[in-house]
Amino acid sequence: EFDCDDPQLVPTFIGFTPSDIDTLIVRKYRANDNFQTLVDSFRIVYGYNGLYQSSNDTTSVYVNDGKNGIKTGFDWILFIPAKNRVVTITDIVSEKKTGSCGSGIFCMNDVFSAKRDNLPIQFSNTDRFGTSVFIRN
């Protein structure tokens, strides 16, 4: 048996211009620690390690380096330098499924809820590319 993968929480920006979100700073903290213990940080840069998908006024930003991404088990600060804005993502609740070797089935945990800027959000579905966390300008 093996642990199923955790999907990324995908920052999905509504009403931002491309230049507003071409560079993002992500800081990963120990969960439930009031952002006291920094674990890691990374930049998401358009055209480098960020895959940006836009439709109308909405842009989803995926981290495509295979290592980084906003996932369960930690609290997160997303800094938008062009707007001098901080968004927090905390209290991520997900399932912890296991799969069995040889089954040939890729398994992914579902994410049920989180808090964005201390406001609860519920997720209705998870796909293997991630779960959107909507951020309005």
PDB file of C-alpha atoms in Angstrom:
ATOM      1  CA  GLU A   1       0.000   0.000   0.000  1.00  0.00           C
ATOM      2  CA  PHE A   2       0.998   3.600  -0.552  1.00  0.00           C
ATOM      3  CA  ASP A   3      -0.370   7.014   0.393  1.00  0.00           C
ATOM      4  CA  CYS A   4      -2.424   8.708  -2.295  1.00  0.00           C
ATOM      5  CA  ASP A   5      -1.199  12.066  -3.615  1.00  0.00           C
ATOM      6  CA  ASP A   6      -2.401  15.378  -2.264  1.00  0.00           C
ATOM      7  CA  PRO A   7      -3.649  17.775  -4.932  1.00  0.00           C
ATOM      8  CA  GLN A   8      -2.434  21.347  -5.180  1.00  0.00           C
ATOM      9  CA  LEU A   9      -4.627  24.165  -4.033  1.00  0.00           C
ATOM     10  CA  VAL A  10      -4.552  26.377  -7.096  1.00  0.00           C
ATOM     11  CA  PRO A  11      -4.629  30.145  -6.617  1.00  0.00           C
ATOM     12  CA  THR A  12      -7.302  31.349  -9.027  1.00  0.00           C
ATOM     13  CA  PHE A  13      -7.305  35.104  -9.488  1.00  0.00           C
ATOM     14  CA  ILE A  14     -10.422  37.039 -10.470  1.00  0.00           C
ATOM     15  CA  GLY A  15     -10.107  40.559 -11.876  1.00  0.00           C
ATOM     16  CA  PHE A  16      -6.318  40.771 -11.810  1.00  0.00           C
ATOM     17  CA  THR A  17      -4.281  41.929 -14.803  1.00  0.00           C
ATOM     18  CA  PRO A  18      -1.543  39.605 -16.092  1.00  0.00           C
ATOM     19  CA  SER A  19       1.144  41.968 -14.776  1.00  0.00           C
ATOM     20  CA  ASP A  20      -0.470  41.878 -11.299  1.00  0.00           C
ATOM     21  CA  ILE A  21       0.191  38.148 -10.947  1.00  0.00           C
ATOM     22  CA  ASP A  22       3.216  37.438 -13.161  1.00  0.00           C
ATOM     23  CA  THR A  23       5.295  36.842 -10.017  1.00  0.00           C
ATOM     24  CA  LEU A  24       4.018  35.376  -6.742  1.00  0.00           C
ATOM     25  CA  ILE A  25       5.880  34.519  -3.536  1.00  0.00           C
ATOM     26  CA  VAL A  26       4.672  31.484  -1.581  1.00  0.00           C
ATOM     27  CA  ARG A  27       5.710  30.804   2.010  1.00  0.00           C
ATOM     28  CA  LYS A  28       5.082  27.430   3.629  1.00  0.00           C
ATOM     29  CA  TYR A  29       4.652  27.285   7.411  1.00  0.00           C
ATOM     30  CA  ARG A  30       4.121  24.571   9.993  1.00  0.00           C
ATOM     31  CA  ALA A  31       0.380  24.037  10.369  1.00  0.00           C
ATOM     32  CA  ASN A  32      -1.456  25.565  13.322  1.00  0.00           C
ATOM     33  CA  ASP A  33       1.627  27.528  14.393  1.00  0.00           C
ATOM     34  CA  ASN A  34       0.373  31.095  13.757  1.00  0.00           C
ATOM     35  CA  PHE A  35       2.952  31.519  10.980  1.00  0.00           C
ATOM     36  CA  GLN A  36       5.852  31.270  13.432  1.00  0.00           C
ATOM     37  CA  THR A  37       7.838  28.423  11.838  1.00  0.00           C
ATOM     38  CA  LEU A  38       8.770  28.950   8.198  1.00  0.00           C
ATOM     39  CA  VAL A  39       9.396  25.612   6.446  1.00  0.00           C
ATOM     40  CA  ASP A  40      10.093  26.726   2.880  1.00  0.00           C
ATOM     41  CA  SER A  41       9.422  29.455   0.344  1.00  0.00           C
ATOM     42  CA  PHE A  42       9.385  29.664  -3.434  1.00  0.00           C
ATOM     43  CA  ARG A  43       8.503  31.996  -6.281  1.00  0.00           C
ATOM     44  CA  ILE A  44       5.974  31.300  -8.976  1.00  0.00           C
ATOM     45  CA  VAL A  45       6.960  33.112 -12.158  1.00  0.00           C
ATOM     46  CA  TYR A  46       4.924  33.224 -15.349  1.00  0.00           C
ATOM     47  CA  GLY A  47       6.736  31.342 -18.093  1.00  0.00           C
ATOM     48  CA  TYR A  48       9.223  29.727 -15.700  1.00  0.00           C
ATOM     49  CA  ASN A  49       7.602  27.416 -13.151  1.00  0.00           C
ATOM     50  CA  GLY A  50       4.037  28.712 -13.283  1.00  0.00           C
ATOM     51  CA  LEU A  51       1.439  27.446 -15.712  1.00  0.00           C
ATOM     52  CA  TYR A  52      -1.165  30.178 -16.133  1.00  0.00           C
ATOM     53  CA  GLN A  53      -4.585  29.326 -17.561  1.00  0.00           C
ATOM     54  CA  SER A  54      -6.902  32.238 -18.249  1.00  0.00           C
ATOM     55  CA  SER A  55     -10.553  32.494 -19.163  1.00  0.00           C
ATOM     56  CA  ASN A  56     -12.223  35.899 -19.300  1.00  0.00           C
ATOM     57  CA  ASP A  57     -11.194  37.742 -16.093  1.00  0.00           C
ATOM     58  CA  THR A  58     -10.050  34.604 -14.225  1.00  0.00           C
ATOM     59  CA  THR A  59      -6.539  33.126 -14.161  1.00  0.00           C
ATOM     60  CA  SER A  60      -5.536  29.882 -12.433  1.00  0.00           C
ATOM     61  CA  VAL A  61      -1.857  29.490 -11.517  1.00  0.00           C
ATOM     62  CA  TYR A  62      -0.452  25.952 -11.326  1.00  0.00           C
ATOM     63  CA  VAL A  63       3.042  25.172 -10.067  1.00  0.00           C
ATOM     64  CA  ASN A  64       4.442  22.735 -12.589  1.00  0.00           C
ATOM     65  CA  ASP A  65       7.860  21.899 -11.172  1.00  0.00           C
ATOM     66  CA  GLY A  66       6.673  18.664  -9.528  1.00  0.00           C
ATOM     67  CA  LYS A  67       7.982  19.661  -6.092  1.00  0.00           C
ATOM     68  CA  ASN A  68       6.304  22.851  -4.967  1.00  0.00           C
ATOM     69  CA  GLY A  69       2.676  23.770  -4.672  1.00  0.00           C
ATOM     70  CA  ILE A  70       0.143  24.666  -2.004  1.00  0.00           C
ATOM     71  CA  LYS A  71      -0.877  21.379  -0.379  1.00  0.00           C
ATOM     72  CA  THR A  72      -2.355  19.968   2.808  1.00  0.00           C
ATOM     73  CA  GLY A  73      -0.347  19.615   6.004  1.00  0.00           C
ATOM     74  CA  PHE A  74       0.881  23.215   6.167  1.00  0.00           C
ATOM     75  CA  ASP A  75      -0.306  26.811   6.440  1.00  0.00           C
ATOM     76  CA  TRP A  76       0.532  29.141   3.575  1.00  0.00           C
ATOM     77  CA  ILE A  77       1.117  32.806   2.816  1.00  0.00           C
ATOM     78  CA  LEU A  78       0.744  33.895  -0.785  1.00  0.00           C
ATOM     79  CA  PHE A  79       2.285  37.315  -1.440  1.00  0.00           C
ATOM     80  CA  ILE A  80       1.331  39.253  -4.578  1.00  0.00           C
ATOM     81  CA  PRO A  81       4.218  41.762  -4.942  1.00  0.00           C
ATOM     82  CA  ALA A  82       2.590  43.891  -7.661  1.00  0.00           C
ATOM     83  CA  LYS A  83      -0.394  44.529  -5.370  1.00  0.00           C
ATOM     84  CA  ASN A  84       1.546  44.416  -2.072  1.00  0.00           C
ATOM     85  CA  ARG A  85      -1.125  41.965  -0.922  1.00  0.00           C
ATOM     86  CA  VAL A  86      -0.953  38.943   1.352  1.00  0.00           C
ATOM     87  CA  VAL A  87      -3.405  36.021   1.178  1.00  0.00           C
ATOM     88  CA  THR A  88      -3.351  33.320   3.850  1.00  0.00           C
ATOM     89  CA  ILE A  89      -4.475  29.727   3.340  1.00  0.00           C
ATOM     90  CA  THR A  90      -4.848  27.678   6.520  1.00  0.00           C
ATOM     91  CA  ASP A  91      -6.759  24.822   8.156  1.00  0.00           C
ATOM     92  CA  ILE A  92      -6.758  22.632   5.046  1.00  0.00           C
ATOM     93  CA  VAL A  93      -8.895  19.539   5.612  1.00  0.00           C
ATOM     94  CA  SER A  94      -8.487  16.550   3.315  1.00  0.00           C
ATOM     95  CA  GLU A  95      -8.824  12.802   3.306  1.00  0.00           C
ATOM     96  CA  LYS A  96      -5.895  10.408   3.550  1.00  0.00           C
ATOM     97  CA  LYS A  97      -6.556   7.472   1.228  1.00  0.00           C
ATOM     98  CA  THR A  98      -4.174   4.673   0.377  1.00  0.00           C
ATOM     99  CA  GLY A  99      -3.779   2.720  -2.830  1.00  0.00           C
ATOM    100  CA  SER A 100      -2.310  -0.679  -3.492  1.00  0.00           C
ATOM    101  CA  CYS A 101       0.699  -1.419  -5.655  1.00  0.00           C
ATOM    102  CA  GLY A 102      -0.035  -3.240  -8.885  1.00  0.00           C
ATOM    103  CA  SER A 103      -3.552  -1.890  -9.164  1.00  0.00           C
ATOM    104  CA  GLY A 104      -2.461   0.509 -11.895  1.00  0.00           C
ATOM    105  CA  ILE A 105      -4.773   3.120 -10.426  1.00  0.00           C
ATOM    106  CA  PHE A 106      -3.554   6.633  -9.710  1.00  0.00           C
ATOM    107  CA  CYS A 107      -5.171   7.841  -6.509  1.00  0.00           C
ATOM    108  CA  MET A 108      -5.695  11.371  -5.283  1.00  0.00           C
ATOM    109  CA  ASN A 109      -6.987  12.600  -1.938  1.00  0.00           C
ATOM    110  CA  ASP A 110      -9.939  14.973  -1.928  1.00  0.00           C
ATOM    111  CA  VAL A 111      -9.670  18.356  -0.224  1.00  0.00           C
ATOM    112  CA  PHE A 112     -12.843  19.268   1.650  1.00  0.00           C
ATOM    113  CA  SER A 113     -12.260  22.720   3.146  1.00  0.00           C
ATOM    114  CA  ALA A 114      -9.765  25.390   4.151  1.00  0.00           C
ATOM    115  CA  LYS A 115      -9.652  28.981   5.306  1.00  0.00           C
ATOM    116  CA  ARG A 116      -8.642  31.838   3.023  1.00  0.00           C
ATOM    117  CA  ASP A 117      -7.800  34.954   5.041  1.00  0.00           C
ATOM    118  CA  ASN A 118      -9.522  33.296   8.049  1.00  0.00           C
ATOM    119  CA  LEU A 119     -12.788  32.832   6.126  1.00  0.00           C
ATOM    120  CA  PRO A 120     -13.963  29.231   5.652  1.00  0.00           C
ATOM    121  CA  ILE A 121     -14.238  27.874   2.131  1.00  0.00           C
ATOM    122  CA  GLN A 122     -15.713  24.561   1.004  1.00  0.00           C
ATOM    123  CA  PHE A 123     -14.529  22.631  -2.029  1.00  0.00           C
ATOM    124  CA  SER A 124     -17.003  20.728  -4.165  1.00  0.00           C
ATOM    125  CA  ASN A 125     -14.567  18.707  -6.241  1.00  0.00           C
ATOM    126  CA  THR A 126     -10.901  17.876  -6.623  1.00  0.00           C
ATOM    127  CA  ASP A 127      -9.244  16.834  -9.829  1.00  0.00           C
ATOM    128  CA  ARG A 128      -5.702  15.649 -10.361  1.00  0.00           C
ATOM    129  CA  PHE A 129      -4.652  19.165 -11.364  1.00  0.00           C
ATOM    130  CA  GLY A 130      -5.839  20.742  -8.141  1.00  0.00           C
ATOM    131  CA  THR A 131      -8.569  22.558  -6.304  1.00  0.00           C
ATOM    132  CA  SER A 132      -9.154  26.257  -6.947  1.00  0.00           C
ATOM    133  CA  VAL A 133      -8.846  28.827  -4.184  1.00  0.00           C
ATOM    134  CA  PHE A 134     -10.507  31.964  -5.561  1.00  0.00           C
ATOM    135  CA  ILE A 135      -8.884  35.323  -4.863  1.00  0.00           C
ATOM    136  CA  ARG A 136     -10.698  38.491  -5.936  1.00  0.00           C
ATOM    137  CA  ASN A 137      -8.913  41.717  -6.798  1.00  0.00           C
TER     138      ASN A 137
END
